[in-house]
Coordinates of C-alpha atoms in Angstrom, one line a residue:
M7 CA 0.0 0.0 0.0
T8 CA 1.4 3.4 -1.0
Y9 CA 1.9 6.3 1.3
F10 CA -1.0 8.1 -0.5
Q11 CA -3.3 5.1 -0.1
K12 CA -2.5 4.7 3.6
N13 CA -3.3 8.4 4.2
F14 CA -6.5 8.2 2.2
F15 CA -7.5 5.0 4.1
N16 CA -6.9 6.7 7.4
V17 CA -8.8 9.8 6.5
T18 CA -11.7 7.7 5.2
I19 CA -11.9 5.9 8.6
L20 CA -11.6 9.1 10.5
C21 CA -14.4 10.7 8.4
T22 CA -16.6 7.7 8.9
L23 CA -16.1 7.7 12.7
L24 CA -16.9 11.4 12.8
L25 CA -20.0 10.9 10.7
L26 CA -21.2 8.1 13.0
Q27 CA -20.5 10.2 16.1
T28 CA -22.5 13.1 14.6
L29 CA -25.4 10.9 13.7
N30 CA -25.4 9.4 17.2
M31 CA -25.4 12.9 18.7
M32 CA -28.3 13.9 16.4
F33 CA -30.2 10.8 17.3
T34 CA -29.7 11.4 21.0
I35 CA -30.7 15.1 20.8
N36 CA -33.8 14.2 18.8
A37 CA -34.7 11.4 21.2
Q38 CA -34.4 13.8 24.1
S39 CA -36.7 16.3 22.4
L40 CA -39.5 13.7 22.1
P41 CA -41.9 12.8 24.9
P42 CA -41.8 9.4 26.5
P43 CA -44.5 6.8 25.5
A44 CA -47.9 7.9 26.6
T45 CA -50.8 6.0 28.3
R46 CA -53.6 6.5 25.8
L47 CA -56.9 8.0 27.2
T48 CA -58.2 9.2 23.9
G49 CA -60.0 6.6 21.9
L50 CA -61.6 5.1 25.1
F51 CA -64.8 7.1 24.7
P52 CA -67.4 7.5 22.0
R53 CA -66.9 10.3 19.4
L54 CA -69.4 13.1 19.2
D55 CA -71.1 14.7 16.3
F56 CA -70.9 18.4 15.6
N57 CA -74.4 18.4 14.0
H58 CA -76.1 16.8 17.1
D59 CA -73.9 17.5 20.1
F60 CA -72.8 21.1 19.5
V61 CA -74.4 24.5 18.6
P62 CA -72.7 27.5 16.9
I63 CA -72.5 30.4 19.4
F64 CA -71.1 33.2 17.2
G65 CA -69.7 33.7 13.8
G66 CA -72.6 32.4 11.7
P67 CA -71.1 31.3 8.3
N68 CA -67.6 31.2 9.8
V69 CA -68.6 27.9 11.4
Q70 CA -68.6 25.0 8.8
I71 CA -69.4 21.4 9.7
Y72 CA -68.3 18.6 7.3
S73 CA -67.7 14.9 7.0
N74 CA -71.2 14.1 8.3
G75 CA -70.6 16.1 11.5
S76 CA -67.2 14.5 12.4
F77 CA -65.3 17.7 11.8
A78 CA -65.8 21.5 12.0
N79 CA -63.9 24.5 10.7
I80 CA -64.0 27.7 12.7
T81 CA -62.8 30.8 11.0
L82 CA -61.6 34.3 11.9
N83 CA -61.8 37.0 9.3
K84 CA -62.3 40.8 9.4
K85 CA -66.0 40.4 10.1
S86 CA -65.9 38.0 13.0
G87 CA -64.3 35.1 14.9
S88 CA -66.5 32.0 15.5
G89 CA -67.2 29.2 17.9
L90 CA -69.2 26.2 19.0
A91 CA -70.4 25.0 22.4
S92 CA -71.6 21.6 23.6
K93 CA -75.4 21.3 24.1
N94 CA -74.8 19.6 27.5
H95 CA -73.1 20.8 30.6
Y96 CA -71.0 18.3 32.6
N97 CA -70.3 17.9 36.3
Y98 CA -67.0 16.2 35.6
G99 CA -65.5 14.0 32.9
F100 CA -63.0 13.6 30.1
F101 CA -63.1 16.1 27.2
S102 CA -60.9 16.0 24.1
A103 CA -60.6 17.3 20.6
A104 CA -58.1 17.0 17.8
I105 CA -57.2 20.4 16.4
K106 CA -55.2 21.6 13.4
L107 CA -54.2 25.3 13.7
P108 CA -54.0 28.0 11.0
T109 CA -50.7 28.3 9.2
G110 CA -48.7 31.3 8.3
F111 CA -48.6 34.7 10.1
T112 CA -51.0 34.2 13.0
S113 CA -50.0 36.8 15.6
G114 CA -52.8 38.0 17.8
I115 CA -55.0 35.0 17.2
V116 CA -56.3 32.7 19.9
V117 CA -57.8 29.2 19.2
A118 CA -59.4 28.0 22.4
F119 CA -60.7 24.6 23.6
Y120 CA -62.1 25.1 27.0
M121 CA -64.8 24.5 29.6
S122 CA -66.9 27.2 31.2
N123 CA -70.2 28.0 32.9
S124 CA -70.4 31.7 32.4
D125 CA -73.8 31.2 30.7
M126 CA -75.2 29.7 33.9
F127 CA -73.1 31.6 36.5
P128 CA -72.1 35.0 34.9
H129 CA -70.8 36.5 38.1
N130 CA -69.3 33.4 39.7
H131 CA -68.2 31.1 36.9
D132 CA -65.6 28.4 36.5
E133 CA -63.2 27.7 33.6
I134 CA -60.6 25.2 32.5
D135 CA -58.8 26.5 29.4
F136 CA -56.5 25.4 26.6
E137 CA -55.6 28.6 24.7
L138 CA -53.4 28.4 21.7
L139 CA -51.7 31.7 21.0
G140 CA -50.6 32.6 17.5
H141 CA -47.2 33.7 16.4
Q142 CA -45.2 35.4 13.7
N143 CA -43.7 32.0 12.8
H144 CA -46.4 29.3 12.2
K145 CA -44.3 26.7 14.0
D146 CA -44.1 28.7 17.2
W147 CA -47.6 28.7 18.5
I148 CA -47.6 28.9 22.3
L149 CA -50.0 26.7 24.4
Q150 CA -51.4 28.4 27.5
T151 CA -53.4 26.6 30.1
N152 CA -55.5 28.2 32.8
M153 CA -58.2 27.3 35.4
Y154 CA -60.2 29.1 38.0
G155 CA -63.3 28.6 40.0
N156 CA -66.0 30.6 41.7
G157 CA -65.3 33.8 39.7
S158 CA -61.6 34.0 40.7
V159 CA -60.7 35.2 37.2
S160 CA -58.7 38.1 38.6
T161 CA -56.2 35.6 39.9
G162 CA -54.8 34.0 36.8
R163 CA -53.3 30.6 37.1
E164 CA -51.7 30.4 33.7
E165 CA -48.9 28.2 32.5
K166 CA -47.4 28.3 29.1
F167 CA -45.7 25.7 27.0
R168 CA -43.8 25.3 23.7
L169 CA -45.2 22.5 21.6
W170 CA -42.8 19.8 20.4
F171 CA -44.4 19.6 17.0
D172 CA -45.7 21.9 14.3
P173 CA -49.5 22.2 15.2
T174 CA -50.4 23.5 11.7
T175 CA -49.6 20.5 9.6
Q176 CA -51.8 17.8 11.1
F177 CA -54.3 17.2 13.9
H178 CA -53.1 16.9 17.5
E179 CA -55.2 15.9 20.6
Y180 CA -55.9 18.4 23.4
S181 CA -57.6 16.8 26.4
I182 CA -59.0 17.7 29.8
L183 CA -59.6 15.3 32.6
W184 CA -61.6 16.9 35.4
N185 CA -63.0 15.3 38.5
K186 CA -63.0 15.8 42.3
H187 CA -59.5 14.5 42.6
H188 CA -57.6 16.5 40.0
I189 CA -57.6 18.4 36.7
V190 CA -55.1 17.1 34.1
F191 CA -54.2 18.8 30.8
L192 CA -52.9 16.5 28.1
V193 CA -51.5 17.0 24.7
D194 CA -51.4 13.9 22.5
N195 CA -52.0 12.0 25.8
I196 CA -48.9 13.5 27.4
P197 CA -49.9 15.1 30.7
I198 CA -48.4 18.6 30.7
R199 CA -50.1 19.9 33.9
E200 CA -51.9 18.4 36.9
V201 CA -53.9 20.5 39.4
I202 CA -54.5 18.3 42.4
H203 CA -57.6 19.2 44.4
T204 CA -56.2 20.2 47.8
Q205 CA -57.4 22.4 50.5
A206 CA -55.0 25.1 49.4
I207 CA -56.7 25.4 46.0
S208 CA -60.2 24.4 46.9
R209 CA -61.8 27.9 46.7
A210 CA -60.5 28.3 43.1
Y211 CA -61.1 24.7 42.0
P212 CA -63.9 24.4 39.4
S213 CA -66.9 22.8 41.0
K214 CA -70.0 23.7 39.0
P215 CA -71.3 22.1 35.8
M216 CA -69.6 23.4 32.6
A217 CA -70.1 23.2 28.9
V218 CA -67.3 22.6 26.3
Y219 CA -66.3 25.3 23.9
A220 CA -64.1 25.7 20.8
T221 CA -63.5 29.2 19.5
I222 CA -61.2 31.4 17.4
W223 CA -61.0 35.1 18.0
D224 CA -58.9 38.3 17.7
A225 CA -56.9 38.8 20.9
S226 CA -54.6 41.5 19.5
D227 CA -54.5 43.4 22.8
W228 CA -52.6 40.6 24.6
A229 CA -52.1 37.3 22.8
T230 CA -48.7 37.8 21.1
H231 CA -45.9 39.3 23.2
G232 CA -48.4 41.3 25.3
G233 CA -50.2 42.7 22.3
K234 CA -47.0 43.8 20.5
Y235 CA -48.0 41.9 17.3
P236 CA -51.7 42.3 16.4
V237 CA -53.7 40.3 13.9
N238 CA -52.8 41.1 10.3
Y239 CA -55.9 40.5 8.2
K240 CA -53.9 40.6 5.1
Y241 CA -53.3 36.9 5.8
A242 CA -57.0 36.1 6.6
P243 CA -59.0 34.0 6.6
F244 CA -57.6 32.1 9.6
V245 CA -59.1 28.6 9.8
A246 CA -58.8 26.1 12.7
S247 CA -60.1 22.6 12.1
I248 CA -61.5 20.5 14.9
G249 CA -62.5 16.8 15.0
Q250 CA -62.4 13.5 17.0
T251 CA -64.2 15.1 19.8
E252 CA -64.8 13.0 22.9
M253 CA -66.8 14.1 25.9
S254 CA -67.7 11.6 28.5
G255 CA -68.7 12.1 32.1
C256 CA -71.6 13.0 34.3
T257 CA -74.1 15.0 32.2
H258 CA -75.7 17.8 34.2
D259 CA -79.4 17.3 34.9
P260 CA -80.9 20.8 35.4
N261 CA -83.8 19.2 37.3
D262 CA -81.4 17.5 39.8
V263 CA -80.5 20.4 42.0
S264 CA -78.9 18.1 44.6
G265 CA -76.5 16.6 42.0
K266 CA -77.2 13.1 43.3
S267 CA -77.4 11.7 39.8
C268 CA -73.6 12.1 39.7
S269 CA -72.9 11.2 43.3
N270 CA -70.4 8.4 44.0
S271 CA -72.8 7.1 46.6
S272 CA -75.3 6.3 43.9
T273 CA -75.7 2.5 43.6
T274 CA -75.5 2.7 39.9
S275 CA -72.7 5.3 39.6
S276 CA -69.9 2.7 39.2
M277 CA -71.7 1.3 36.1
L278 CA -72.7 4.7 34.6
D279 CA -69.6 6.7 35.4
P280 CA -67.2 6.4 32.4
I281 CA -64.3 7.9 34.3
D282 CA -64.7 5.8 37.4
G283 CA -61.5 3.9 38.4
L284 CA -58.0 4.3 39.7
E285 CA -56.6 5.3 36.3
F286 CA -58.7 8.6 36.6
V287 CA -57.9 9.3 40.3
K288 CA -54.1 9.7 39.9
L289 CA -51.5 9.6 37.3
S290 CA -49.8 6.3 36.4
N291 CA -46.0 6.0 36.6
Q292 CA -45.8 6.4 32.8
Q293 CA -48.0 9.5 32.9
I294 CA -45.8 11.0 35.7
K295 CA -42.7 10.5 33.5
G296 CA -44.6 12.4 30.7
L297 CA -45.6 15.2 33.0
Q298 CA -42.0 15.6 34.3
W299 CA -40.7 15.6 30.7
A300 CA -43.2 18.3 29.6
R301 CA -42.6 20.5 32.6
S302 CA -38.8 20.3 32.5
R303 CA -38.4 20.7 28.8
Q304 CA -41.5 22.5 27.4
M305 CA -42.9 24.8 30.1
I306 CA -41.8 28.4 29.6
Y307 CA -44.0 30.2 32.2
S308 CA -45.8 29.3 35.5
Y309 CA -47.8 31.7 37.6
C310 CA -46.2 30.1 40.7
N311 CA -42.8 31.5 39.6
D312 CA -44.0 34.9 38.7
K313 CA -42.6 37.0 41.6
R314 CA -43.4 40.3 39.7
R315 CA -47.1 39.5 39.4
Y316 CA -47.4 37.8 42.8
K317 CA -45.3 39.3 45.6
V318 CA -46.7 36.6 47.9
K319 CA -47.1 33.1 46.5
L320 CA -50.6 31.8 46.1
P321 CA -51.4 29.1 48.7
E322 CA -51.2 26.1 46.3
C323 CA -47.8 27.2 45.0
S324 CA -46.1 26.4 48.2
T325 CA -46.6 22.7 47.6
I326 CA -45.4 22.8 43.9

């Protein structure tokens, strides 16, 4: 073997080793950026129909239902935003929808999937919110979660997360589990936030029957960097697509003032309650790993760490 051949051979080996090392590093980084395997809760419950189980609440023609009621588009344009609400209110349950967000320049836009009872309790209402906040770059939508009870809206309990996927290219699942034990926010079945029902948070814990809403609207005054980037209607219309809705729990009976139809003491509740069981009382070990991953890698804001906003920590934050 000539001197040139030896050097060429050595360089080739060195380049191959460097390439393998680079590929290994890339694989490791990519693996670390992905969530751990998830315990699937979506798919356990029957799908709902937008024609029969929801009603448009604003936006008129900006709400379009298709695929025999399996999917709906909600649109924001210069005239109006739009939205839908479930016909039923629920005392607790599991609520989920797959959502594909508008692409392009979406600053100032909010797409929300949430629960509320402001129609029944306008001065003392509860909410559990997913709010997806638009951005200058379509890949950089921010997910904000919030919850409050008994009209405690002045005390925001927001947490914000970066998504680990582009939410504009395909549908992703946003789910809420709500019962007397805890509230869990899940994205593609990964728990990103758990609010445990403790004495410290009991006054602000949602406790009254709520309906489910899906809306798109102009929030130019606050949504993107505190209102720095308003909606630019040059890029309108902005369309969010929603499907694969699952809502299962205790449907509120307006004639049952006592709420006994949803009481755990009911002799039939164990058969009728679709979220009865240990898997809905606390997170599994696998779900805890997902929660830890999301909060350590994807969370960018928590009200509990906002010393500027709260000089004194809220009671529940002392245990977090």
